[in-house]
Amino acid sequence: MEFESQRIDEFIGRYGREQSALIQVLQDIQAEYNYIPKPALKYLAEQLKVPLSEAYNVATFYETFSLEPKGRNHISVCLGTACHVRGAQLILEKFERELGVRTGCTSQDGEYSLDRVGCLGACALGPVVTVNGEYHGHMTLSKIDKLLKNIRAEKKDE
């Protein structure tokens, strides 16, 4: 995907041309493109006068950022301790089977991306899954079928 330097400049303008704005601008880029295009990362580093290696380290450190395009529906399964002991691994495996996509990958049709995350910060709701940022707590294997049915129904309505 191409990126527009004007759009990146708009994001920078929101926070100021300061090195401390790096994470905020990366969040905006991620939200705009659903990933961080590598040319956009390079452009941002130049504009903020941050070494590209530092921008790359930040973009690859946080799980919320991705340098690879994500699917239209981004599913994250929490495998933090609280979720793990409540069966999150089985939930992740069921998503893999149902979607035909491996963890960390995007389906060939670009509809689904599936990731595992270390903690979503909602341990009391574990196991927790997010779909496009929306939290779904107390997830069970049977709830996955209903969740995917709803996602697929939304697609048909569009």
XYZ file of C-alpha atoms in Angstrom:
158
model
C 0.000 0.000 0.000
C 1.184 3.450 -0.817
C 1.349 6.006 1.921
C 0.755 9.698 1.559
C 3.405 11.890 3.121
C 0.772 14.616 3.493
C -1.264 12.324 5.726
C 1.793 11.559 7.881
C 2.471 15.299 8.108
C -1.097 15.784 9.363
C -0.476 13.223 12.101
C 2.790 14.894 13.061
C 1.002 18.241 13.147
C -1.332 16.930 15.845
C 1.508 16.292 18.280
C 4.323 18.525 17.165
C 7.511 17.670 15.359
C 9.065 16.230 18.512
C 10.782 12.904 18.962
C 8.437 12.251 21.884
C 5.520 12.125 19.398
C 6.842 8.933 17.796
C 4.435 6.487 19.457
C 1.394 8.710 18.991
C 2.089 9.177 15.295
C 2.749 5.459 14.889
C -0.673 4.813 16.452
C -2.282 7.155 13.934
C -0.483 5.497 11.028
C -1.501 2.048 12.294
C -5.130 3.195 12.564
C -5.089 4.772 9.095
C -3.498 1.913 7.156
C -4.189 -1.016 9.495
C -0.409 -1.482 9.579
C 2.704 0.654 9.340
C 4.037 0.731 5.778
C 7.832 0.612 5.851
C 8.183 3.754 3.663
C 5.905 5.572 6.134
C 8.113 4.479 9.028
C 11.199 5.757 7.226
C 9.485 9.057 6.393
C 8.310 9.496 9.984
C 11.802 8.828 11.352
C 13.228 11.464 9.014
C 10.577 14.018 9.931
C 10.994 13.523 13.692
C 14.778 13.244 13.383
C 14.695 9.873 15.104
C 17.164 7.216 13.957
C 15.328 4.710 11.744
C 16.624 1.911 13.971
C 14.910 3.508 16.976
C 11.614 3.973 15.093
C 11.852 0.361 13.911
C 12.526 -0.855 17.460
C 9.421 0.936 18.748
C 7.265 -0.271 15.838
C 8.294 -3.879 16.416
C 8.316 -3.808 20.236
C 4.639 -3.103 20.780
C 2.168 -5.748 19.648
C -0.327 -3.064 18.703
C 1.896 -2.131 15.765
C 2.442 -4.256 12.688
C 4.758 -3.805 9.736
C 2.694 -6.297 7.754
C -0.830 -5.644 6.439
C -3.565 -7.016 8.675
C -6.858 -8.538 7.668
C -10.112 -6.605 7.625
C -11.008 -8.406 10.865
C -8.157 -8.492 13.328
C -8.616 -11.087 16.058
C -6.310 -11.174 19.079
C -6.406 -13.909 21.684
C -4.947 -13.100 25.079
C -2.553 -15.718 26.395
C -1.632 -13.917 29.587
C -1.504 -16.042 32.713
C -5.144 -15.532 33.743
C -6.424 -16.304 30.246
C -3.999 -19.167 29.704
C -5.128 -21.061 32.818
C -8.742 -20.642 31.655
C -8.150 -22.322 28.303
C -7.022 -19.519 25.992
C -4.687 -21.849 24.069
C -7.652 -24.034 23.069
C -9.528 -20.918 21.975
C -6.599 -19.799 19.841
C -6.381 -23.240 18.215
C -10.112 -23.215 17.451
C -9.794 -19.832 15.723
C -6.936 -21.255 13.650
C -9.059 -24.224 12.568
C -12.214 -22.226 11.902
C -10.489 -19.439 9.970
C -7.879 -21.591 8.256
C -5.182 -19.161 9.314
C -2.186 -19.663 11.569
C -1.415 -17.419 14.495
C 0.493 -14.345 13.379
C -0.817 -14.600 9.816
C -3.556 -13.155 7.632
C -5.992 -15.260 5.622
C -5.396 -15.391 1.871
C -8.563 -13.411 1.178
C -7.406 -10.671 3.561
C -10.486 -11.010 5.754
C -8.875 -12.269 8.957
C -5.691 -11.792 10.914
C -5.095 -13.845 14.021
C -2.627 -12.929 16.737
C -1.779 -13.979 20.238
C -0.999 -11.281 22.773
C 0.704 -11.424 26.139
C -1.975 -9.581 28.085
C -4.948 -7.424 27.150
C -5.275 -6.038 30.668
C -8.707 -7.529 31.322
C -7.730 -10.541 33.419
C -11.045 -10.686 35.288
C -12.788 -11.302 31.958
C -10.453 -14.095 30.872
C -10.174 -15.690 28.539
C -10.381 -12.537 26.471
C -10.474 -12.065 22.709
C -10.569 -8.793 20.806
C -12.076 -8.392 17.361
C -11.083 -5.119 15.737
C -10.366 -3.755 19.204
C -13.696 -4.788 20.743
C -13.309 -6.944 23.854
C -15.133 -10.264 24.196
C -14.719 -11.676 27.690
C -15.314 -15.092 29.220
C -14.712 -16.604 25.791
C -15.534 -20.265 25.328
C -15.175 -22.644 22.415
C -18.918 -22.486 21.798
C -18.924 -18.669 21.821
C -16.385 -18.652 18.986
C -18.943 -20.097 16.560
C -21.440 -17.361 17.405
C -18.765 -14.656 17.223
C -17.585 -15.777 13.789
C -21.177 -16.109 12.591
C -21.793 -12.475 13.583
C -18.618 -11.307 11.844
C -19.556 -13.153 8.657
C -23.114 -11.782 8.813
C -21.752 -8.229 9.066
C -19.709 -8.868 5.946
C -22.822 -9.946 4.017
C -24.657 -6.794 5.124
C -21.980 -4.546 3.648
